[in-house]
Coordinates of C-alpha atoms and ligand atoms in Angstrom, one line a residue:
M1 CA 100.6 -110.2 6.5
K2 CA 97.8 -107.9 6.4
K3 CA 94.4 -109.1 5.0
A4 CA 92.8 -106.3 3.7
F5 CA 93.8 -103.2 1.6
Y6 CA 93.1 -99.6 1.2
I7 CA 94.5 -97.6 -1.5
T8 CA 93.5 -94.0 -2.5
T9 CA 94.7 -91.2 -5.3
P10 CA 94.8 -87.9 -4.5
I11 CA 91.3 -86.5 -5.5
Y12 CA 92.3 -84.5 -8.5
Y13 CA 90.7 -80.9 -8.9
P14 CA 88.0 -80.5 -11.8
S15 CA 89.4 -77.0 -12.6
A16 CA 90.6 -78.2 -16.2
K17 CA 91.1 -81.8 -18.0
L18 CA 93.8 -84.3 -16.2
H19 CA 97.0 -84.9 -18.1
I20 CA 98.9 -87.9 -18.3
G21 CA 100.4 -86.8 -15.0
H22 CA 97.1 -87.7 -13.0
A23 CA 96.9 -90.6 -15.2
Y24 CA 100.3 -91.8 -14.2
C25 CA 99.5 -91.5 -10.7
T26 CA 95.9 -93.4 -11.1
T27 CA 97.3 -96.2 -12.9
L28 CA 100.0 -97.3 -10.6
C29 CA 97.4 -97.0 -7.6
D30 CA 95.4 -99.4 -10.0
I31 CA 97.9 -101.8 -10.5
L32 CA 98.7 -101.8 -6.4
A33 CA 94.8 -102.7 -6.0
R34 CA 94.8 -105.0 -8.8
Y35 CA 98.1 -107.1 -7.1
H36 CA 96.5 -106.8 -3.4
R37 CA 92.9 -108.4 -5.1
L38 CA 95.2 -111.1 -6.9
K39 CA 96.3 -112.0 -3.3
K40 CA 93.0 -112.8 -2.5
E41 CA 93.0 -109.7 -0.1
D42 CA 90.0 -107.5 0.7
T43 CA 90.7 -104.4 -1.7
F44 CA 89.1 -100.8 -1.8
F45 CA 90.7 -98.7 -4.0
L46 CA 89.5 -95.2 -4.4
T47 CA 89.7 -92.1 -6.2
G48 CA 87.4 -89.1 -7.0
S49 CA 87.4 -85.0 -7.4
D50 CA 88.5 -82.5 -5.4
E51 CA 85.3 -79.6 -6.2
H52 CA 85.5 -76.9 -3.8
G53 CA 87.8 -73.6 -3.7
M54 CA 88.1 -70.2 -4.8
K55 CA 89.8 -71.5 -8.2
I56 CA 87.2 -73.4 -9.4
E57 CA 84.7 -70.8 -8.3
K58 CA 86.4 -68.4 -10.8
N59 CA 87.0 -71.1 -13.3
A60 CA 83.4 -71.5 -13.4
L61 CA 82.3 -67.9 -13.6
A62 CA 84.8 -67.4 -16.6
N63 CA 82.7 -70.2 -18.1
N64 CA 79.3 -68.9 -17.5
K65 CA 78.3 -72.1 -15.5
T66 CA 77.4 -72.4 -11.8
P67 CA 80.4 -74.2 -10.1
K68 CA 78.3 -77.2 -10.1
E69 CA 77.3 -77.3 -13.4
F70 CA 81.2 -76.7 -14.4
V71 CA 82.5 -79.7 -12.3
D72 CA 79.8 -81.9 -13.3
E73 CA 81.1 -81.5 -16.6
I74 CA 84.6 -82.2 -15.6
V75 CA 84.0 -85.2 -13.3
V76 CA 82.2 -86.9 -16.2
S77 CA 85.4 -86.5 -18.3
F78 CA 87.9 -87.6 -15.3
K79 CA 85.4 -90.5 -15.4
Q80 CA 85.8 -91.2 -19.0
L81 CA 89.6 -91.3 -18.6
W82 CA 89.9 -93.7 -15.9
K83 CA 87.3 -96.2 -17.9
A84 CA 89.9 -95.9 -21.0
L85 CA 92.4 -96.5 -18.5
D86 CA 90.9 -99.8 -17.3
I87 CA 90.9 -97.7 -13.6
S88 CA 89.2 -100.2 -11.4
N89 CA 88.3 -98.2 -8.5
D90 CA 85.5 -99.7 -5.9
D91 CA 84.2 -95.8 -5.7
Y92 CA 84.3 -92.2 -6.6
I93 CA 84.2 -89.6 -4.0
R94 CA 83.2 -86.1 -4.6
T95 CA 83.8 -83.7 -2.6
T96 CA 80.3 -82.2 -3.7
D97 CA 78.3 -85.6 -2.5
K98 CA 76.0 -85.0 0.4
R99 CA 77.3 -88.1 2.4
H100 CA 81.0 -86.2 2.0
V101 CA 79.7 -83.0 2.9
E102 CA 77.8 -83.9 5.8
T103 CA 80.8 -86.1 7.4
V104 CA 83.1 -82.5 6.7
Q105 CA 80.6 -80.5 8.9
K106 CA 80.1 -83.1 11.5
I107 CA 83.8 -83.3 12.0
F108 CA 84.4 -79.4 11.8
S109 CA 81.7 -79.3 14.6
K110 CA 83.6 -82.4 16.7
F111 CA 87.1 -79.8 16.5
L112 CA 85.3 -77.3 18.2
E113 CA 83.3 -78.8 20.5
N114 CA 86.6 -80.2 21.8
G115 CA 88.7 -77.1 21.2
D116 CA 90.5 -78.2 18.4
I117 CA 89.3 -75.4 16.4
Y118 CA 89.0 -71.7 17.7
L119 CA 87.9 -68.3 15.8
G120 CA 90.7 -66.0 15.1
E121 CA 92.2 -63.4 13.1
Y122 CA 94.4 -64.4 10.1
E123 CA 97.2 -61.8 9.1
G124 CA 99.4 -63.5 6.2
W125 CA 101.0 -64.3 3.5
Y126 CA 98.1 -65.6 0.8
C127 CA 98.9 -67.7 -2.3
K128 CA 95.6 -67.3 -4.6
E129 CA 96.7 -70.3 -6.7
C130 CA 97.6 -72.6 -3.9
E131 CA 94.7 -70.9 -1.5
A132 CA 97.3 -71.2 1.6
F133 CA 98.6 -68.8 3.9
W134 CA 102.3 -68.5 4.6
T135 CA 104.9 -67.3 7.1
D136 CA 106.9 -64.4 6.2
I137 CA 110.1 -67.0 6.4
Q138 CA 108.4 -69.3 4.3
V139 CA 107.5 -66.6 1.5
G140 CA 111.3 -65.1 2.0
E141 CA 112.0 -61.6 0.8
E142 CA 111.1 -62.2 -2.3
H143 CA 107.4 -63.0 -1.4
L144 CA 106.9 -65.9 -3.2
C145 CA 104.9 -69.0 -2.5
P146 CA 107.3 -71.7 -1.2
D147 CA 105.3 -74.5 -2.8
C148 CA 104.1 -73.3 -6.5
H149 CA 106.6 -70.3 -6.7
R150 CA 104.0 -67.3 -7.3
P151 CA 103.9 -64.1 -5.9
V152 CA 102.2 -63.9 -2.3
N153 CA 100.0 -61.1 -1.0
K154 CA 99.1 -59.9 2.3
A155 CA 95.5 -60.8 3.3
K156 CA 93.5 -60.8 6.6
E157 CA 90.2 -62.5 7.6
E158 CA 88.5 -63.8 10.2
A159 CA 88.9 -67.3 10.4
Y160 CA 89.0 -70.8 12.6
F161 CA 92.0 -72.2 13.2
F162 CA 93.2 -76.0 13.6
K163 CA 95.6 -75.8 16.8
T164 CA 98.5 -77.5 15.3
S165 CA 100.5 -76.9 18.5
K166 CA 98.5 -79.7 20.7
Y167 CA 99.6 -82.3 18.1
L168 CA 103.2 -81.5 16.7
N169 CA 104.9 -83.8 19.5
R170 CA 102.4 -86.7 18.7
L171 CA 103.2 -86.0 14.7
L172 CA 107.1 -86.3 15.5
K173 CA 106.5 -89.5 17.4
L174 CA 104.5 -90.7 14.5
Y175 CA 107.7 -90.4 12.2
E176 CA 109.8 -91.7 14.8
D177 CA 108.1 -94.9 15.0
N178 CA 106.9 -95.2 11.9
P179 CA 110.0 -94.9 9.5
K180 CA 107.7 -96.2 6.5
F181 CA 104.8 -94.0 7.1
I182 CA 106.6 -91.1 4.6
I183 CA 107.9 -92.8 1.7
P184 CA 110.4 -92.2 0.6
E185 CA 112.4 -91.0 3.8
S186 CA 113.7 -87.9 2.1
R187 CA 110.3 -86.5 1.9
K188 CA 110.0 -86.7 5.8
N189 CA 113.2 -84.8 6.3
E190 CA 111.9 -82.3 3.9
M191 CA 108.8 -81.9 5.8
I192 CA 110.5 -81.5 9.2
N193 CA 113.1 -79.2 8.1
T194 CA 110.9 -77.0 5.8
F195 CA 108.1 -76.5 7.7
I196 CA 108.3 -78.0 11.1
K197 CA 111.5 -76.9 12.2
P198 CA 111.0 -73.3 11.4
G199 CA 107.9 -73.2 13.7
L200 CA 104.5 -74.5 12.5
E201 CA 101.9 -72.1 12.9
D202 CA 98.3 -72.8 13.5
L203 CA 96.3 -74.0 10.3
C204 CA 93.6 -71.7 9.4
V205 CA 91.1 -73.9 8.4
S206 CA 87.9 -71.5 7.0
R207 CA 87.7 -68.7 4.4
T208 CA 85.2 -65.8 4.1
S209 CA 86.4 -64.4 0.7
F210 CA 84.4 -66.6 -1.5
T211 CA 81.4 -68.9 -1.0
W212 CA 82.0 -72.4 -3.2
G213 CA 82.6 -74.7 -0.5
I214 CA 81.5 -76.4 2.6
P215 CA 79.6 -74.1 4.9
V216 CA 80.8 -74.1 8.8
K217 CA 77.3 -74.9 10.3
E218 CA 77.9 -72.9 13.3
N219 CA 78.6 -69.9 11.2
P220 CA 77.8 -70.4 7.8
K221 CA 79.5 -67.2 6.4
H222 CA 82.9 -69.0 6.5
V223 CA 83.5 -72.1 4.0
I224 CA 85.5 -75.0 5.6
Y225 CA 89.4 -74.7 3.8
V226 CA 89.5 -76.8 1.0
W227 CA 92.3 -79.0 2.3
L228 CA 90.4 -79.8 5.4
D229 CA 87.4 -80.5 3.2
A230 CA 89.6 -82.8 0.8
L231 CA 91.7 -84.8 3.2
V232 CA 88.8 -86.3 4.8
N233 CA 87.5 -87.9 1.4
Y234 CA 90.0 -90.9 2.4
I235 CA 87.3 -91.5 5.4
S236 CA 84.1 -90.0 4.2
A237 CA 84.0 -92.3 1.6
L238 CA 84.1 -95.4 3.7
G239 CA 81.1 -93.7 5.6
Y240 CA 83.0 -92.3 8.4
L241 CA 80.3 -90.7 10.9
Q242 CA 77.3 -91.8 8.5
E243 CA 74.6 -94.3 9.0
D244 CA 76.3 -96.9 7.5
D245 CA 80.1 -97.0 8.5
S246 CA 80.4 -100.8 7.6
K247 CA 83.3 -99.9 5.1
F248 CA 85.1 -97.7 7.7
K249 CA 85.0 -100.3 10.1
K250 CA 86.5 -102.8 7.6
F251 CA 88.6 -100.9 5.9
W252 CA 90.1 -98.0 8.4
L253 CA 89.5 -99.1 11.8
N254 CA 90.9 -102.8 11.0
E255 CA 94.3 -103.2 12.1
N256 CA 94.5 -105.7 9.6
C257 CA 94.2 -103.6 6.8
E258 CA 97.0 -101.8 5.0
K259 CA 95.8 -98.2 4.3
V260 CA 98.2 -96.7 1.8
H261 CA 97.7 -92.8 0.3
I262 CA 99.8 -92.2 -3.0
L263 CA 100.6 -88.8 -3.8
G264 CA 102.9 -86.4 -5.9
A265 CA 105.5 -84.4 -3.6
D266 CA 103.4 -81.0 -4.6
I267 CA 101.1 -82.1 -1.7
T268 CA 102.9 -84.0 1.0
R269 CA 103.0 -81.3 3.4
F270 CA 98.7 -81.5 3.7
H271 CA 99.0 -85.0 3.6
S272 CA 102.2 -85.7 6.3
I273 CA 101.7 -82.9 8.9
Y274 CA 97.6 -81.8 8.6
W275 CA 96.2 -85.2 7.8
P276 CA 98.1 -87.0 10.6
M277 CA 97.1 -84.7 12.9
F278 CA 93.4 -84.2 12.3
L279 CA 93.2 -87.7 12.9
M280 CA 95.1 -87.3 16.1
A281 CA 92.0 -85.0 17.0
L282 CA 89.5 -87.3 15.6
D283 CA 91.1 -90.4 18.0
L284 CA 91.5 -92.1 14.8
P285 CA 94.5 -94.5 13.1
F286 CA 96.6 -93.3 10.7
P287 CA 97.5 -94.4 6.9
D288 CA 100.2 -97.2 7.4
R289 CA 102.0 -95.5 4.5
E290 CA 101.5 -92.1 2.4
F291 CA 104.2 -93.1 -0.8
V292 CA 105.3 -89.8 -2.3
H293 CA 105.8 -90.4 -6.0
G294 CA 107.5 -88.4 -8.4
L295 CA 106.5 -86.4 -11.4
L296 CA 106.5 -86.9 -14.7
M297 CA 107.7 -84.0 -16.7
T298 CA 108.3 -83.1 -20.5
K299 CA 111.4 -81.7 -22.1
D300 CA 110.6 -78.2 -20.9
G301 CA 109.8 -79.2 -17.1
K302 CA 107.0 -80.1 -15.0
M303 CA 103.9 -80.5 -16.8
S304 CA 100.9 -78.9 -15.4
K305 CA 97.4 -77.6 -16.6
S306 CA 98.7 -74.0 -16.1
K307 CA 102.1 -73.8 -18.0
G308 CA 100.3 -75.6 -20.9
N309 CA 102.6 -78.0 -21.6
T310 CA 100.4 -81.2 -20.9
I311 CA 100.1 -84.3 -23.1
D312 CA 96.6 -86.3 -23.2
P313 CA 96.6 -89.7 -22.4
Y314 CA 93.6 -90.2 -24.9
P315 CA 95.0 -90.2 -28.1
L316 CA 97.9 -92.5 -26.6
I317 CA 95.2 -94.9 -25.6
E318 CA 93.4 -94.8 -28.6
R319 CA 96.6 -95.3 -31.3
Y320 CA 98.8 -97.6 -29.0
G321 CA 96.1 -99.7 -26.8
V322 CA 95.4 -99.1 -22.9
D323 CA 98.0 -102.0 -22.2
C324 CA 101.0 -100.1 -23.7
V325 CA 99.8 -96.9 -22.0
R326 CA 99.6 -98.3 -18.9
Y327 CA 103.1 -100.5 -19.0
Y328 CA 105.0 -97.3 -20.4
L329 CA 103.9 -95.4 -17.4
A330 CA 104.6 -98.1 -14.7
R331 CA 107.8 -99.6 -16.5
E332 CA 109.4 -96.3 -17.8
I333 CA 109.2 -93.9 -14.7
N334 CA 110.7 -95.7 -11.4
F335 CA 107.7 -95.0 -9.0
G336 CA 108.8 -92.8 -6.4
S337 CA 111.2 -90.8 -8.9
D338 CA 110.7 -88.1 -11.2
G339 CA 110.5 -88.7 -14.9
Q340 CA 110.4 -87.3 -18.5
F341 CA 108.0 -88.2 -21.0
T342 CA 109.5 -88.3 -24.5
P343 CA 107.8 -89.8 -27.6
E344 CA 111.1 -91.9 -28.4
Q345 CA 111.4 -93.6 -25.2
F346 CA 107.9 -94.2 -25.4
V347 CA 108.2 -96.4 -29.0
E348 CA 111.3 -97.8 -27.7
R349 CA 109.9 -99.1 -24.6
I350 CA 107.0 -101.0 -26.1
N351 CA 109.0 -102.1 -28.8
M352 CA 112.1 -103.5 -26.3
D353 CA 109.9 -104.8 -23.8
L354 CA 106.5 -105.8 -24.9
A355 CA 107.0 -106.2 -28.5
N356 CA 110.6 -107.6 -28.5
N357 CA 110.7 -109.6 -25.3
I358 CA 107.1 -110.9 -24.5
G359 CA 105.4 -110.7 -27.9
N360 CA 108.6 -112.3 -29.4
L361 CA 109.0 -115.3 -26.8
L362 CA 105.0 -115.9 -27.6
N363 CA 105.1 -116.2 -31.1
R364 CA 108.2 -118.0 -31.2
T365 CA 107.2 -120.8 -28.5
L366 CA 103.3 -121.1 -30.0
S367 CA 104.6 -121.4 -33.8
M368 CA 107.2 -124.5 -32.3
I369 CA 104.3 -126.0 -30.4
N370 CA 102.2 -126.2 -33.9
K371 CA 104.9 -127.2 -35.7
Y372 CA 106.8 -129.9 -33.4
F373 CA 103.4 -130.9 -31.5
D374 CA 100.5 -130.0 -33.6
G375 CA 99.6 -127.3 -31.6
I376 CA 99.2 -129.2 -28.0
I377 CA 101.7 -128.4 -25.2
P378 CA 103.8 -131.2 -24.0
E379 CA 103.5 -132.0 -20.4
F380 CA 105.7 -130.3 -18.4
V381 CA 109.3 -132.1 -17.6
T382 CA 112.4 -130.9 -16.4
N383 CA 115.6 -132.4 -18.5
I384 CA 118.2 -133.3 -15.5
N385 CA 120.9 -133.2 -18.0
N386 CA 120.2 -129.8 -19.3
P387 CA 121.3 -127.4 -17.0
Y388 CA 119.6 -124.3 -18.4
D389 CA 116.2 -126.1 -17.5
S390 CA 116.8 -125.6 -13.9
D391 CA 118.5 -122.4 -14.6
L392 CA 115.3 -121.2 -15.9
D393 CA 113.1 -123.1 -13.2
D394 CA 115.4 -121.0 -10.7
T395 CA 114.9 -117.6 -12.6
I396 CA 111.3 -118.2 -12.4
K397 CA 110.9 -118.9 -8.7
S398 CA 113.0 -116.1 -7.8
C399 CA 111.4 -113.4 -10.3
I400 CA 108.1 -114.4 -8.5
A401 CA 109.7 -114.1 -5.1
L402 CA 111.0 -110.3 -6.0
Y403 CA 108.2 -109.3 -7.5
Q404 CA 105.8 -110.4 -4.7
S405 CA 108.3 -108.4 -2.4
C406 CA 108.5 -105.4 -4.6
L407 CA 104.8 -104.9 -5.1
D408 CA 104.3 -105.7 -1.1
D409 CA 107.2 -102.7 -0.9
L410 CA 104.9 -100.6 -3.5
R411 CA 108.0 -100.5 -5.9
V412 CA 105.9 -101.1 -8.8
T413 CA 108.6 -100.6 -11.5
D414 CA 110.9 -103.2 -9.8
G415 CA 108.3 -105.6 -9.5
I416 CA 107.6 -105.2 -13.1
I417 CA 111.0 -105.6 -14.2
A418 CA 111.5 -108.8 -12.3
A419 CA 108.5 -110.0 -14.2
T420 CA 110.1 -109.4 -17.4
K421 CA 113.2 -110.9 -16.5
I422 CA 111.5 -114.1 -17.2
S423 CA 110.6 -113.4 -20.7
A424 CA 114.0 -112.1 -21.2
R425 CA 115.7 -115.4 -19.9
A426 CA 113.2 -117.5 -21.7
N427 CA 114.5 -115.8 -24.8
K428 CA 117.8 -116.6 -24.2
Y429 CA 116.9 -120.1 -23.4
I430 CA 115.5 -120.9 -26.8
D431 CA 119.1 -119.6 -28.0
E432 CA 121.0 -121.8 -25.4
T433 CA 118.7 -124.9 -26.3
T434 CA 117.9 -124.5 -29.9
P435 CA 114.9 -126.3 -30.0
W436 CA 115.2 -126.4 -33.8
V437 CA 118.1 -128.9 -33.7
L438 CA 116.4 -130.9 -30.6
A439 CA 113.3 -131.5 -32.9
K440 CA 115.7 -133.3 -35.5
Q441 CA 116.4 -135.8 -32.5
E442 CA 114.8 -139.3 -32.1
D443 CA 114.4 -139.1 -28.3
K444 CA 111.7 -136.2 -28.0
Q445 CA 112.0 -135.7 -24.3
P446 CA 114.7 -133.1 -24.3
L447 CA 112.6 -131.1 -27.1
K448 CA 109.6 -131.6 -24.7
S449 CA 111.3 -130.2 -21.5
V450 CA 112.7 -127.2 -23.5
I451 CA 108.9 -126.5 -25.0
S452 CA 107.0 -127.0 -21.6
H453 CA 109.3 -124.7 -19.9
L454 CA 108.7 -121.6 -22.6
A455 CA 105.0 -122.1 -22.5
Y456 CA 105.2 -122.0 -18.4
S457 CA 107.4 -118.8 -18.6
I458 CA 104.6 -117.5 -21.0
Y459 CA 101.9 -118.6 -18.5
V460 CA 103.9 -116.8 -15.4
T461 CA 104.7 -113.6 -16.9
A462 CA 101.4 -113.1 -18.1
I463 CA 99.8 -113.6 -14.8
L464 CA 102.3 -111.5 -13.0
L465 CA 101.8 -108.5 -15.8
S466 CA 97.9 -108.7 -15.4
V467 CA 97.8 -106.0 -13.1
V468 CA 99.5 -103.8 -15.7
L469 CA 98.7 -105.5 -18.9
T470 CA 95.0 -105.5 -18.2
R471 CA 93.8 -107.3 -21.7
K472 CA 96.9 -108.3 -23.2
S473 CA 97.6 -111.0 -20.4
K474 CA 94.2 -112.4 -20.9
D475 CA 95.2 -112.5 -25.2
I476 CA 98.4 -114.4 -24.0
L477 CA 96.4 -116.8 -22.1
L478 CA 93.6 -117.3 -24.6
Q479 CA 96.6 -117.9 -27.0
L480 CA 97.9 -120.1 -24.7
G481 CA 95.1 -121.8 -25.0
L482 CA 93.3 -121.1 -21.5
D483 CA 90.1 -119.4 -20.5
G484 CA 92.0 -116.4 -20.0
S485 CA 91.1 -116.0 -16.5
V486 CA 93.8 -115.0 -14.0
D487 CA 94.6 -117.0 -11.0
F488 CA 97.7 -116.2 -8.6
E489 CA 97.1 -119.5 -6.9
T490 CA 98.2 -121.5 -10.1
I491 CA 101.5 -119.6 -11.1
N492 CA 103.6 -122.3 -9.2
N493 CA 102.0 -125.3 -11.0
Q494 CA 103.9 -125.8 -13.5
H495 CA 101.7 -128.5 -14.9
I496 CA 98.5 -126.2 -15.9
L497 CA 99.4 -126.5 -19.4
D498 CA 99.8 -130.0 -19.8
N499 CA 98.1 -131.4 -22.6
V500 CA 96.5 -127.9 -23.7
K501 CA 95.6 -127.0 -27.2
I502 CA 96.9 -123.8 -27.9
N503 CA 94.6 -121.1 -30.1
K504 CA 97.7 -119.1 -31.7
G505 CA 96.7 -115.7 -32.9
E506 CA 97.8 -112.6 -34.7
P507 CA 100.9 -111.1 -32.6
I508 CA 99.7 -109.2 -29.4
F509 CA 102.5 -106.4 -29.5
P510 CA 103.4 -105.6 -33.2
R511 CA 106.3 -103.9 -33.2
L512 CA 106.4 -100.3 -33.8
D513 CA 107.9 -98.3 -36.7
E514 CA 110.2 -95.9 -34.5
A515 CA 110.5 -92.9 -37.0
K516 CA 106.8 -93.1 -37.9
E517 CA 105.5 -93.5 -34.6
V518 CA 107.8 -90.8 -32.9
E519 CA 106.2 -88.5 -35.3
E520 CA 102.9 -89.5 -34.3
I521 CA 103.2 -88.5 -30.5
V522 CA 105.1 -85.1 -31.4
N523 CA 102.0 -84.6 -33.4
M524 CA 100.0 -85.4 -30.5
M525 CA 101.9 -83.2 -28.0
K526 CA 101.2 -80.2 -30.3
K527 CA 97.5 -80.6 -30.6
Ligands
LIG1 O1 96.6 -81.2 -5.6 N1 103.3 -85.9 -12.9 O2 94.7 -81.7 -7.3 P1 95.9 -82.1 -8.7 C1 102.7 -86.9 -12.1 N2 93.1 -81.7 -5.1 N3 101.7 -86.8 -11.2 C2 101.2 -85.8 -11.4 C3 101.4 -84.6 -12.1 C4 102.8 -84.8 -12.9 N4 102.9 -83.9 -13.9 N5 100.5 -83.8 -12.0 C5 99.5 -83.7 -11.0 C6 95.3 -81.7 -5.8 N6 99.9 -85.2 -10.5 C7 94.4 -81.7 -4.5 C8 94.7 -83.2 -4.2 S1 93.9 -85.0 -2.1 C9 93.2 -84.7 -0.8 C10 93.9 -83.5 -3.0 C11 99.5 -86.2 -9.8 O3 94.4 -81.8 -9.7 C12 100.1 -85.9 -8.4 O4 99.8 -87.3 -8.0 O5 96.1 -80.8 -8.6 C13 99.2 -84.9 -7.6 O6 99.8 -84.9 -6.3 C14 98.4 -84.7 -8.1 O7 98.1 -85.3 -9.3 C15 97.5 -83.2 -7.8 O8 96.5 -83.4 -8.4

């Protein structure tokens, strides 16, 4: 098991406000970062913004601002959103940060010195949206960008090139030796078939047609290609080629650190082909895993800034709270597959899992503790005559183990499902053991075993889901009479709640009125 964990989101373009798709990716990364912190691993979670390029320069101009003024404002809104979503990033890298600019320039110089980059002339099909050149084969007869499917134009300019041919065999070997380098594996095959097999050209890594970028030190009329600039963020943020490179050593060079990039399918090519090649040229280790998550769509297809069909996460957070939004994102859309946002499923998921399952279990249990034990949780006992006790014990144990293996494997949704199985099982256990009947018996042991099992089930659920329910988990622990702190090491301690005085409060997940809330969300989407 690795002892340190480094996780990154893509760095988003500050060309417009972020939508729920970006929130989705960042929340999932946050859940994984929190999980590794819970395991007491040295964890570093990075997000940031990708601020250079022609598109940003144009948008700024259209808004009568300099590019820097333009991105500064948008970056403030990014940071606000992450705060509203309880994102626990350890750093925020901007590609306009001095530390980043210097590292990118030094890397470019290294590439030049080592002959990995040469000056040539580029003629090809250029996609303005993606800022990428494509070959004849790639654009096909219709001359459409293979990534965004927009028309491309022939363009020619003096440019620097990165020699991909030098590293192609090593890249294929990397894929072969590390089947989990790109997850899901289908993405790797897609890369090989779409981009590598047809013949990978050298990558054009500089531009002269605009100025908003990092200048090539040796030839400042060129700015460095945004993707070379952007990918470097994963190591510039750690201090690579900077005076203080302690984090770089701790998280990137450390063999015991698991390095994970999370990204959407739209940017797999850059991450899985060029990024490892750049690292080869720098003689640096590779990330351990690149996990390609699915896209969040609406009924009318992929959500995107340019399509204008985006969902703003803010009103959702304001109305339902950060926990519900985080829970929905992580649970509803299977991490790794595409998903669709619908108001109906949003409300239903909250009602089903949070109100009916977890919230209900908490309310029923705390009411019984008040009623039968004057608000004091009885000592944990397992009644050997009650087959449901050992069954619940087994469910809890196996769900904890399953949760861990899923999250270790980046299967966040499956991990959450495992955690909620505990409360679902515990709710059923109430019906099976009928504590209100047991309460009438002289012998209170059977009732004590049931109530203590229920309280412990809630405790375990709250700890496991604390990575998702950043606030409500604490509320649950407080209502159980604990101090609200979350400690993974005590998860197997069935006696943690022995004789604790509970603090029953308001229901933590009130049931939503489905018709009314669906209408509310539909209205939010129209704005
Ligand atoms: O591509 N559903 O930035 P970007 C789910 N700057 N996730 C979505 C999504 C959706 N509908 N839309 C976007 C860039 N994303 C580059 C990245 S990294 C070195 C440079 C998420 O602002 C998804 O993770 O276009 C996708 O890969 C990323 O946002 C793209 O964000």
